[in-house]
Structures are given as structure tokens and as C-alpha cells.
Amino acid sequence: MAVVGASLAGLSAARSLRRRGYDGRLVVIGAEPHRPYDRSPLSKGFLAGTTEAAGLALEADGEELAAEWLLGTAAVGLDRRDRAVRLADGRRIRADKVVIATGAEPRTLPSPEPLAGVHVLRTLDDAVTLRQAMRRGGRLVVIGGGLIGLEVAATARALGLTVTVVEAAPAPLAGPLGPRMGSVVAALHADHGVRLLCGAGVRAVRGASRVEAVVLDDGRLLPADTVVVGIGARPCVQWLAGSGVALRGGVCCDAAGRTSVPDVVAVGDCAAWYDPATGRRRRDEYWSCARERSAVAVAALLPSGPPPPRRPPYFWSDQYGVRIRFAGDVAGADGVSVVEGDTGSRSFVAVYRRGERPVAVLAMDRARSFTRFCAELTADPAARTPEPAGSGA
């Protein structure tokens, strides 16, 4: 077995292989030199200085997977004929079955040449550099109002920085939450002194050798000492070109993670899984999906028992002491209603429905109520869309 990718999804797959009874050779390949670590705290506790690198470790003390760890070398190809993973250092790792878990990389702004003070946040090394910059204080401009951008903004405000968030959509998190609930998140940030500029595009980042300002499409200048670009991520799938693995917006998978190549599955941020509830494929870049779907995909590789249940996509985010929780998919929802609490208090539960059927749940705090409403998200089997024949590709 070869697991290509040594972060949460790859580690979860390796654990699932052993739990499912596989006792043969297991090779885990990682482009980063680090052992598997949790990325979730990078934009929160690690930036704030309350969590250190040692506290990010995903492996338990004494955990032994009897795996060979090939770290600090990226995969550059997959040879379908002899089922071999080619590495950047020239090695070839042959395997009977392969788990693709190569994740995603941050999108960046086009620029003639990089400027000091402009950051992305994806890896531990990114976070170390950004933490050093934020400790100097000053003015921070965050480009992109997604989860990473908002968590960085909240952490920066707690550290005393002046923070502006620029978001092209009508509200932050408008993609997963919709504009109405996204505006509630915007109000939470406004409560804490963050300036939000929504519906605004970025023309350029200006500076000599170091960033000095962000230029908006309408010509406005936002002075900046530090800039964080959080405009999404692209799946790391270039290395699979010519392998026979179908690629469309990520690795194309069926509802169990199987790809177009037999005995090859994909999990984590690089994988576009088919969703029977909506009849489409999508990448869910959530911690919960990386962990839980690895077990589903391994069950497809080693069908020695029933697969684990597949749960709706789920994420959480801690901002200003408020825990935001979301599960489901708002695509195709007819509307959203607050069913408990109220948005003004930043303590509520909202349910999205398609017809009479709940399809997503959002909560600020109210953990027990959130869990109760999430139990209703299991879609009616009659309402599910069957996967097209041959759509493992």
C-alpha cells in the first residue's frame, strides 16, 4: 500500500488500513519534511502563540503504524502500468493499491515579483513566517473572507492589529453559508473592530521590495504592513497527469472515493467526491471530511466488511470566543430560518431547507441543539440522485 500525502487525510487512511486488518508493507509519502500535523490551529492558537509546533502533532504518543515514512520528497508521477509512484528524488515506489491524499495549495495573486510581507497560510512553515510578521503589529489586510481569512483576522484583532478584510462576494463565507448568514458572520467581526469591504475586488498589491498597500478595483488604497492572501486553494493533482486518473476540479471520485483507475482511491482536499444527495461532485476542504472519508475510501480498497457511514460535510471555526458550526450543503436550498436563539446575540441555530427537507444546519455556539438538528440531515433515500453509470471517473 502507498499513501501519497502525509497530513490528516493520509494519516487517517494509514490508520484505517491497519484497523481494517491490512498487515503488509505500508509506505506514506509526504512533500513536507514534517510528521503529520493538524493545520486547524495554524490560523488560531499557533498564530496567537498559545499553541506551539509540538502541540500540532496528529500522531498519539507511542502510536505505531509500522509504516515507512518518506518525507520531504514530493510525488511527481503515477505509472498506471506497473502501479508505481515516482518521486522527485528519482525513487519509484511500487504498490498494489494507492491512496491519493496530496491536498491542495493556496491560490496566489498575480504579481511581477513577490513582495515581502505578503503571505499565504497553508503549511506550518507558512504559519511560522506569518506569526513573526504579526508580532510586529501594524496594519493587516486580509484578501478573502473564507474560513482561513476570517480566523486570521480574528486572531490578529486579539493581538491588537488593525485589520481590514476584502471579500469579492456580498458577504464573508457566502459560499458555504449563503449571503444572509454570511452577513451575520460579518457583523461578528464588525463587533470586534474589523473593517469589512465586501463586493470589492483587488487590482494589485503595491510596494517597492516590501508591501505598502493593497489597490482595490475601484482605485482605493488600503495601507498595509502585512497582507494575507486567502482566496482559496487548488488541488495538488498536477503530478497525476498522464496516469489515467480522471481530473476535473480535483481527482474525480465516486461516492466511496474510487477513482477511474482500479485500486486507486483519493481522499482529502484533492478529491472531488460524488454526492448522491445533490448529483454532483465537489471538493470539501474540511477537517472532518479528510478524517472520516479516509475510512470510507479504505473500505472500498479492502471490502472486508461494511463501510462506515458517510456523514454530511461539516466544519467549525472559533472566532472571538464564538464557535461557528456548519453541516450540510446549501446548494439548492429554498431558504434558511432561525429556529433557536437569535442572530443578534450571536447564539442561535439556523436550518436550511429544500422544500420540507433540512439540508444544512448552522449554529453559533448552542452545541447540543446543533447536534440535534444535524441528526435530521440524513437525506430521504428516494430524494437521492443515483450516480451515473461508469462515473467512477
CSV table of C-alpha atoms in Angstrom, one decimal:
chain,number,residue,atom,x,y,z
A,1,MET,CA,0.0,0.0,0.0
A,2,ALA,CA,1.2,3.5,-0.8
A,3,VAL,CA,-0.4,6.6,0.7
A,4,VAL,CA,0.6,9.7,-1.1
A,5,GLY,CA,0.2,12.6,1.3
A,6,ALA,CA,1.3,12.7,4.9
A,7,SER,CA,-1.2,15.2,6.5
A,8,LEU,CA,-4.5,14.4,8.2
A,9,ALA,CA,-6.2,12.6,5.3
A,10,GLY,CA,-3.1,10.5,4.6
A,11,LEU,CA,-2.6,9.6,8.3
A,12,SER,CA,-6.3,8.8,8.6
A,13,ALA,CA,-6.0,6.5,5.6
A,14,ALA,CA,-3.0,4.7,7.1
A,15,ARG,CA,-4.8,4.2,10.4
A,16,SER,CA,-7.8,2.9,8.6
A,17,LEU,CA,-5.7,0.4,6.6
A,18,ARG,CA,-4.3,-1.1,9.8
A,19,ARG,CA,-7.6,-1.1,11.6
A,20,ARG,CA,-9.2,-2.9,8.7
A,21,GLY,CA,-6.6,-5.7,9.0
A,22,TYR,CA,-4.0,-4.8,6.4
A,23,ASP,CA,-0.7,-6.0,7.8
A,24,GLY,CA,1.6,-5.7,4.7
A,25,ARG,CA,4.0,-3.1,3.7
A,26,LEU,CA,2.7,0.5,4.1
A,27,VAL,CA,4.6,3.5,2.6
A,28,VAL,CA,3.5,7.0,3.4
A,29,ILE,CA,4.9,9.7,1.1
A,30,GLY,CA,4.9,13.4,2.1
A,31,ALA,CA,6.2,16.5,0.3
A,32,GLU,CA,6.8,18.4,3.6
A,33,PRO,CA,9.6,17.3,5.9
A,34,HIS,CA,7.2,17.3,9.0
A,35,ARG,CA,5.4,14.4,10.5
A,36,PRO,CA,1.6,14.7,10.2
A,37,TYR,CA,0.3,17.8,12.0
A,38,ASP,CA,-3.0,19.5,12.5
A,39,ARG,CA,-3.5,22.5,10.2
A,40,SER,CA,-6.6,23.8,12.0
A,41,PRO,CA,-4.8,25.7,14.8
A,42,LEU,CA,-2.4,27.4,12.4
A,43,SER,CA,-4.8,30.3,11.9
A,44,LYS,CA,-5.8,30.4,15.5
A,45,GLY,CA,-3.8,29.2,18.5
A,46,PHE,CA,-0.5,28.9,16.7
A,47,LEU,CA,-0.6,32.4,15.3
A,48,ALA,CA,-1.7,33.7,18.7
A,49,GLY,CA,1.3,32.0,20.3
A,50,THR,CA,-0.8,29.8,22.6
A,51,THR,CA,0.0,26.6,20.7
A,52,GLU,CA,3.4,25.6,19.6
A,53,ALA,CA,4.5,23.2,16.9
A,54,ALA,CA,4.7,20.2,19.3
A,55,GLY,CA,1.1,20.7,20.1
A,56,LEU,CA,0.1,20.2,16.5
A,57,ALA,CA,1.2,16.6,16.2
A,58,LEU,CA,-1.6,14.3,15.0
A,59,GLU,CA,0.1,11.0,16.0
A,60,ALA,CA,-0.6,9.9,19.5
A,61,ASP,CA,2.3,9.2,21.9
A,62,GLY,CA,3.5,5.7,21.2
A,63,GLU,CA,1.3,5.2,18.1
A,64,GLU,CA,2.9,2.6,15.9
A,65,LEU,CA,1.5,2.1,12.4
A,66,ALA,CA,4.5,0.1,11.2
A,67,ALA,CA,4.8,2.4,8.2
A,68,GLU,CA,7.7,3.6,6.1
A,69,TRP,CA,7.7,7.4,6.1
A,70,LEU,CA,9.2,9.0,3.1
A,71,LEU,CA,9.1,12.7,4.0
A,72,GLY,CA,10.5,15.8,2.3
A,73,THR,CA,10.1,14.4,-1.2
A,74,ALA,CA,7.1,15.0,-3.5
A,75,ALA,CA,5.4,12.6,-5.8
A,76,VAL,CA,5.8,13.6,-9.4
A,77,GLY,CA,4.0,10.8,-11.3
A,78,LEU,CA,1.9,7.7,-11.1
A,79,ASP,CA,2.6,4.9,-13.6
A,80,ARG,CA,-0.6,3.0,-14.1
A,81,ARG,CA,1.0,0.1,-15.9
A,82,ASP,CA,3.3,-1.1,-13.2
A,83,ARG,CA,1.5,0.8,-10.4
A,84,ALA,CA,4.5,2.8,-9.3
A,85,VAL,CA,4.6,6.2,-7.6
A,86,ARG,CA,7.5,8.3,-9.0
A,87,LEU,CA,9.2,10.6,-6.5
A,88,ALA,CA,11.1,13.9,-7.1
A,89,ASP,CA,14.4,12.3,-5.9
A,90,GLY,CA,14.1,9.6,-8.6
A,91,ARG,CA,12.8,6.7,-6.5
A,92,ARG,CA,9.9,4.6,-7.6
A,93,ILE,CA,7.6,3.1,-5.0
A,94,ARG,CA,5.6,0.1,-6.4
A,95,ALA,CA,2.3,-0.6,-4.7
A,96,ASP,CA,-0.7,-2.9,-5.3
A,97,LYS,CA,-3.1,-0.2,-4.1
A,98,VAL,CA,-2.7,3.6,-3.8
A,99,VAL,CA,-4.4,6.3,-1.7
A,100,ILE,CA,-4.1,9.8,-3.2
A,101,ALA,CA,-4.1,12.4,-0.4
A,102,THR,CA,-1.9,15.2,-1.8
A,103,GLY,CA,-4.2,18.0,-0.6
A,104,ALA,CA,-4.3,21.5,-2.1
A,105,GLU,CA,-2.1,24.6,-2.4
A,106,PRO,CA,-3.1,28.2,-1.8
A,107,ARG,CA,-4.1,30.4,-4.7
A,108,THR,CA,-2.0,33.5,-5.1
A,109,LEU,CA,-2.4,36.9,-6.6
A,110,PRO,CA,-0.6,37.5,-9.9
A,111,SER,CA,2.4,39.6,-9.3
A,112,PRO,CA,5.5,40.6,-11.3
A,113,GLU,CA,7.7,39.6,-8.4
A,114,PRO,CA,7.0,38.6,-4.8
A,115,LEU,CA,6.9,41.3,-2.1
A,116,ALA,CA,8.0,40.8,1.5
A,117,GLY,CA,5.1,41.0,3.8
A,118,VAL,CA,2.6,39.1,1.5
A,119,HIS,CA,1.7,35.7,3.0
A,120,VAL,CA,-0.4,32.7,2.4
A,121,LEU,CA,-1.3,30.2,5.1
A,122,ARG,CA,-1.3,26.5,4.4
A,123,THR,CA,1.7,24.9,6.0
A,124,LEU,CA,3.5,25.0,9.3
A,125,ASP,CA,6.3,26.9,7.6
A,126,ASP,CA,3.8,29.5,6.3
A,127,ALA,CA,2.4,29.9,9.8
A,128,VAL,CA,5.8,30.4,11.4
A,129,THR,CA,6.6,33.2,9.0
A,130,LEU,CA,3.2,34.9,9.4
A,131,ARG,CA,3.4,34.7,13.2
A,132,GLN,CA,6.7,36.5,13.2
A,133,ALA,CA,5.1,39.2,11.0
A,134,MET,CA,2.0,39.6,13.1
A,135,ARG,CA,4.1,40.0,16.2
A,136,ARG,CA,5.3,43.3,14.8
A,137,GLY,CA,1.8,44.6,14.9
A,138,GLY,CA,0.6,47.3,12.5
A,139,ARG,CA,-2.0,47.2,9.7
A,140,LEU,CA,-3.1,43.8,8.3
A,141,VAL,CA,-5.1,43.4,5.1
A,142,VAL,CA,-6.7,40.0,4.6
A,143,ILE,CA,-7.7,39.3,1.0
A,144,GLY,CA,-10.5,36.8,1.0
A,145,GLY,CA,-13.3,36.2,3.6
A,146,GLY,CA,-13.3,32.5,3.8
A,147,LEU,CA,-12.5,30.4,6.9
A,148,ILE,CA,-8.8,30.9,6.9
A,149,GLY,CA,-9.0,34.7,6.2
A,150,LEU,CA,-11.6,35.2,8.9
A,151,GLU,CA,-9.7,33.2,11.5
A,152,VAL,CA,-6.5,35.1,10.8
A,153,ALA,CA,-8.5,38.3,11.1
A,154,ALA,CA,-9.9,37.3,14.5
A,155,THR,CA,-6.5,36.2,15.8
A,156,ALA,CA,-4.9,39.5,14.5
A,157,ARG,CA,-7.5,41.6,16.3
A,158,ALA,CA,-6.9,39.8,19.5
A,159,LEU,CA,-3.2,40.6,19.1
A,160,GLY,CA,-4.0,44.3,18.6
A,161,LEU,CA,-3.5,44.7,14.9
A,162,THR,CA,-5.7,47.0,12.7
A,163,VAL,CA,-7.5,44.6,10.4
A,164,THR,CA,-9.3,45.0,7.1
A,165,VAL,CA,-10.9,42.1,5.2
A,166,VAL,CA,-11.5,42.4,1.5
A,167,GLU,CA,-14.1,40.0,0.0
A,168,ALA,CA,-15.3,39.9,-3.6
A,169,ALA,CA,-18.6,38.2,-2.6
A,170,PRO,CA,-21.5,40.1,-0.9
A,171,ALA,CA,-20.6,38.7,2.5
A,172,PRO,CA,-17.8,36.6,4.1
A,173,LEU,CA,-18.5,32.8,3.9
A,174,ALA,CA,-21.3,33.5,1.4
A,175,GLY,CA,-20.3,30.3,-0.5
A,176,PRO,CA,-20.9,27.7,2.2
A,177,LEU,CA,-23.4,29.7,4.3
A,178,GLY,CA,-25.2,31.9,1.8
A,179,PRO,CA,-25.2,35.8,1.9
A,180,ARG,CA,-27.8,36.1,4.7
A,181,MET,CA,-25.9,34.0,7.2
A,182,GLY,CA,-22.6,35.3,5.9
A,183,SER,CA,-23.7,38.8,6.9
A,184,VAL,CA,-24.2,37.5,10.5
A,185,VAL,CA,-20.6,36.4,10.5
A,186,ALA,CA,-19.6,39.9,9.1
A,187,ALA,CA,-21.5,41.5,12.0
A,188,LEU,CA,-19.5,39.4,14.5
A,189,HIS,CA,-16.3,40.8,13.0
A,190,ALA,CA,-17.6,44.3,12.9
A,191,ASP,CA,-18.4,43.9,16.7
A,192,HIS,CA,-14.7,43.5,17.3
A,193,GLY,CA,-13.4,46.3,15.1
A,194,VAL,CA,-12.6,44.6,11.9
A,195,ARG,CA,-13.3,46.6,8.7
A,196,LEU,CA,-15.0,44.5,6.1
A,197,LEU,CA,-15.1,45.6,2.4
A,198,CYS,CA,-17.5,43.1,0.7
A,199,GLY,CA,-18.2,43.2,-3.0
A,200,ALA,CA,-14.7,44.5,-3.6
A,201,GLY,CA,-12.0,43.2,-5.9
A,202,VAL,CA,-8.3,43.6,-5.6
A,203,ARG,CA,-6.4,45.0,-8.5
A,204,ALA,CA,-2.8,44.8,-7.2
A,205,VAL,CA,-0.6,44.7,-4.2
A,206,ARG,CA,1.8,47.6,-4.2
A,207,GLY,CA,5.3,48.2,-2.7
A,208,ALA,CA,9.0,48.5,-3.6
A,209,SER,CA,10.6,45.5,-2.0
A,210,ARG,CA,8.0,45.2,0.8
A,211,VAL,CA,4.3,45.5,0.7
A,212,GLU,CA,2.9,49.0,1.3
A,213,ALA,CA,-0.7,48.9,0.1
A,214,VAL,CA,-3.5,46.9,-1.5
A,215,VAL,CA,-5.1,48.5,-4.5
A,216,LEU,CA,-8.8,47.8,-5.0
A,217,ASP,CA,-10.6,47.6,-8.4
A,218,ASP,CA,-12.2,51.0,-7.7
A,219,GLY,CA,-8.8,52.6,-7.1
A,220,ARG,CA,-8.9,52.8,-3.3
A,221,LEU,CA,-5.7,52.2,-1.5
A,222,LEU,CA,-5.5,50.2,1.7
A,223,PRO,CA,-2.2,50.9,3.5
A,224,ALA,CA,-0.8,47.6,4.8
A,225,ASP,CA,2.2,46.4,6.7
A,226,THR,CA,1.2,42.8,6.2
A,227,VAL,CA,-1.1,41.1,3.7
A,228,VAL,CA,-2.6,37.6,3.9
A,229,VAL,CA,-4.0,36.2,0.7
A,230,GLY,CA,-6.8,33.7,1.4
A,231,ILE,CA,-8.6,33.3,-1.9
A,232,GLY,CA,-9.0,29.6,-1.9
A,233,ALA,CA,-6.8,26.6,-2.9
A,234,ARG,CA,-6.2,24.5,-6.0
A,235,PRO,CA,-5.9,20.7,-5.7
A,236,CYS,CA,-2.4,19.3,-5.9
A,237,VAL,CA,-3.1,16.9,-8.8
A,238,GLN,CA,-0.6,18.0,-11.5
A,239,TRP,CA,1.6,15.0,-10.7
A,240,LEU,CA,-1.2,12.7,-11.9
A,241,ALA,CA,-1.2,14.0,-15.5
A,242,GLY,CA,-1.0,11.0,-17.9
A,243,SER,CA,-1.7,8.5,-15.1
A,244,GLY,CA,-5.2,7.6,-16.3
A,245,VAL,CA,-6.7,9.1,-13.1
A,246,ALA,CA,-9.6,11.4,-14.2
A,247,LEU,CA,-9.1,15.0,-13.2
A,248,ARG,CA,-11.8,17.7,-13.2
A,249,GLY,CA,-11.5,20.2,-10.5
A,250,GLY,CA,-9.6,17.6,-8.5
A,251,VAL,CA,-9.4,13.8,-8.5
A,252,CYS,CA,-12.8,12.6,-9.8
A,253,CYS,CA,-14.2,10.0,-7.4
A,254,ASP,CA,-17.4,8.1,-6.8
A,255,ALA,CA,-19.3,8.2,-3.5
A,256,ALA,CA,-16.7,5.9,-1.9
A,257,GLY,CA,-13.5,7.6,-3.1
A,258,ARG,CA,-12.8,5.3,-6.0
A,259,THR,CA,-11.1,6.9,-9.0
A,260,SER,CA,-11.1,5.9,-12.7
A,261,VAL,CA,-8.1,3.6,-12.1
A,262,PRO,CA,-8.8,0.4,-10.2
A,263,ASP,CA,-7.3,0.1,-6.8
A,264,VAL,CA,-6.6,3.8,-6.6
A,265,VAL,CA,-8.7,6.0,-4.2
A,266,ALA,CA,-8.5,9.7,-3.3
A,267,VAL,CA,-9.2,11.5,-0.1
A,268,GLY,CA,-8.8,14.9,1.4
A,269,ASP,CA,-8.6,18.3,-0.2
A,270,CYS,CA,-7.5,17.0,-3.6
A,271,ALA,CA,-10.6,14.7,-4.0
A,272,ALA,CA,-13.8,15.6,-5.7
A,273,TRP,CA,-16.3,13.1,-4.4
A,274,TYR,CA,-19.7,12.3,-5.9
A,275,ASP,CA,-22.5,13.4,-3.6
A,276,PRO,CA,-25.7,11.3,-4.2
A,277,ALA,CA,-27.8,13.9,-2.4
A,278,THR,CA,-27.0,16.6,-5.0
A,279,GLY,CA,-26.0,14.5,-8.0
A,280,ARG,CA,-22.7,16.3,-8.4
A,281,ARG,CA,-19.0,16.1,-7.4
A,282,ARG,CA,-17.3,18.6,-5.2
A,283,ARG,CA,-14.2,19.1,-3.1
A,284,ASP,CA,-14.9,19.6,0.6
A,285,GLU,CA,-11.8,21.1,2.2
A,286,TYR,CA,-12.9,20.4,5.8
A,287,TRP,CA,-11.0,18.6,8.6
A,288,SER,CA,-13.9,16.3,9.2
A,289,CYS,CA,-14.1,15.2,5.6
A,290,ALA,CA,-10.4,14.5,5.5
A,291,ARG,CA,-10.6,12.2,8.5
A,292,GLU,CA,-14.0,10.5,8.0
A,293,ARG,CA,-13.8,9.9,4.3
A,294,SER,CA,-10.5,8.2,4.5
A,295,ALA,CA,-12.2,5.3,6.4
A,296,VAL,CA,-14.8,5.1,3.6
A,297,ALA,CA,-12.2,5.0,0.9
A,298,VAL,CA,-10.1,2.4,2.6
A,299,ALA,CA,-13.3,0.2,3.0
A,300,ALA,CA,-13.6,0.5,-0.8
A,301,LEU,CA,-9.9,-0.7,-1.2
A,302,LEU,CA,-10.3,-3.5,1.4
A,303,PRO,CA,-14.0,-4.6,1.2
A,304,SER,CA,-13.8,-7.0,4.2
A,305,GLY,CA,-16.8,-5.6,6.0
A,306,PRO,CA,-19.5,-2.9,5.8
A,307,PRO,CA,-18.2,0.6,5.1
A,308,PRO,CA,-18.5,3.2,7.8
A,309,PRO,CA,-21.5,5.6,7.4
A,310,ARG,CA,-20.9,8.8,5.3
A,311,ARG,CA,-21.8,11.9,7.1
A,312,PRO,CA,-22.7,15.3,5.7
A,313,PRO,CA,-19.8,17.8,5.2
A,314,TYR,CA,-19.1,19.5,8.5
A,315,PHE,CA,-16.8,22.3,9.7
A,316,TRP,CA,-16.4,24.5,12.7
A,317,SER,CA,-14.5,27.7,13.4
A,318,ASP,CA,-13.6,29.6,16.6
A,319,GLN,CA,-13.8,33.4,16.2
A,320,TYR,CA,-13.8,35.8,19.1
A,321,GLY,CA,-14.7,33.1,21.6
A,322,VAL,CA,-17.7,32.1,19.5
A,323,ARG,CA,-17.8,28.6,17.9
A,324,ILE,CA,-19.4,28.6,14.5
A,325,ARG,CA,-20.6,25.1,13.4
A,326,PHE,CA,-22.0,24.2,10.0
A,327,ALA,CA,-23.1,20.9,8.4
A,328,GLY,CA,-24.6,20.0,5.1
A,329,ASP,CA,-24.8,21.8,1.7
A,330,VAL,CA,-26.8,25.0,1.0
A,331,ALA,CA,-26.8,24.4,-2.8
A,332,GLY,CA,-30.4,24.2,-3.9
A,333,ALA,CA,-31.8,25.3,-0.5
A,334,ASP,CA,-35.0,27.2,-0.8
A,335,GLY,CA,-34.2,29.3,2.3
A,336,VAL,CA,-32.9,29.5,5.8
A,337,SER,CA,-34.7,30.2,9.0
A,338,VAL,CA,-33.5,30.8,12.6
A,339,VAL,CA,-35.1,28.0,14.7
A,340,GLU,CA,-33.5,28.8,18.1
A,341,GLY,CA,-32.0,31.9,19.6
A,342,ASP,CA,-31.4,35.0,17.6
A,343,THR,CA,-28.6,36.2,15.3
A,344,GLY,CA,-28.2,39.5,17.2
A,345,SER,CA,-27.0,37.7,20.3
A,346,ARG,CA,-24.5,35.6,18.3
A,347,SER,CA,-26.1,32.5,19.8
A,348,PHE,CA,-28.5,30.7,17.5
A,349,VAL,CA,-29.3,27.7,15.3
A,350,ALA,CA,-30.4,28.2,11.7
A,351,VAL,CA,-31.8,25.4,9.4
A,352,TYR,CA,-31.6,25.5,5.6
A,353,ARG,CA,-34.4,23.6,3.8
A,354,ARG,CA,-35.2,22.3,0.3
A,355,GLY,CA,-38.9,22.0,0.4
A,356,GLU,CA,-39.7,20.4,3.7
A,357,ARG,CA,-36.4,18.6,4.0
A,358,PRO,CA,-33.5,20.1,6.0
A,359,VAL,CA,-30.3,20.1,4.0
A,360,ALA,CA,-27.9,22.1,6.2
A,361,VAL,CA,-27.6,23.5,9.8
A,362,LEU,CA,-25.6,26.5,11.1
A,363,ALA,CA,-25.1,27.4,14.7
A,364,MET,CA,-23.2,29.9,16.7
A,365,ASP,CA,-22.4,28.1,20.0
A,366,ARG,CA,-25.5,26.0,21.1
A,367,ALA,CA,-23.6,22.8,20.6
A,368,ARG,CA,-26.3,20.4,21.8
A,369,SER,CA,-29.0,22.0,19.7
A,370,PHE,CA,-26.7,21.9,16.7
A,371,THR,CA,-26.1,18.1,17.1
A,372,ARG,CA,-29.9,17.5,17.5
A,373,PHE,CA,-30.7,19.3,14.3
A,374,CYS,CA,-27.8,17.7,12.4
A,375,ALA,CA,-29.4,14.3,13.1
A,376,GLU,CA,-32.2,15.3,10.7
A,377,LEU,CA,-29.9,15.9,7.8
A,378,THR,CA,-29.9,12.3,6.5
A,379,ALA,CA,-31.5,12.7,3.2
A,380,ASP,CA,-34.5,10.7,2.2
A,381,PRO,CA,-33.2,7.8,0.0
A,382,ALA,CA,-35.9,8.4,-2.5
A,383,ALA,CA,-34.6,12.0,-2.9
A,384,ARG,CA,-31.1,11.0,-3.6
A,385,THR,CA,-29.7,11.1,-7.1
A,386,PRO,CA,-28.2,7.8,-8.4
A,387,GLU,CA,-24.7,8.0,-9.6
A,388,PRO,CA,-24.4,7.8,-13.4
A,389,ALA,CA,-23.2,4.5,-14.7
A,390,GLY,CA,-19.5,4.3,-15.1
A,391,SER,CA,-18.9,7.5,-13.1
A,392,GLY,CA,-16.0,6.3,-11.1
A,393,ALA,CA,-14.1,8.6,-13.4
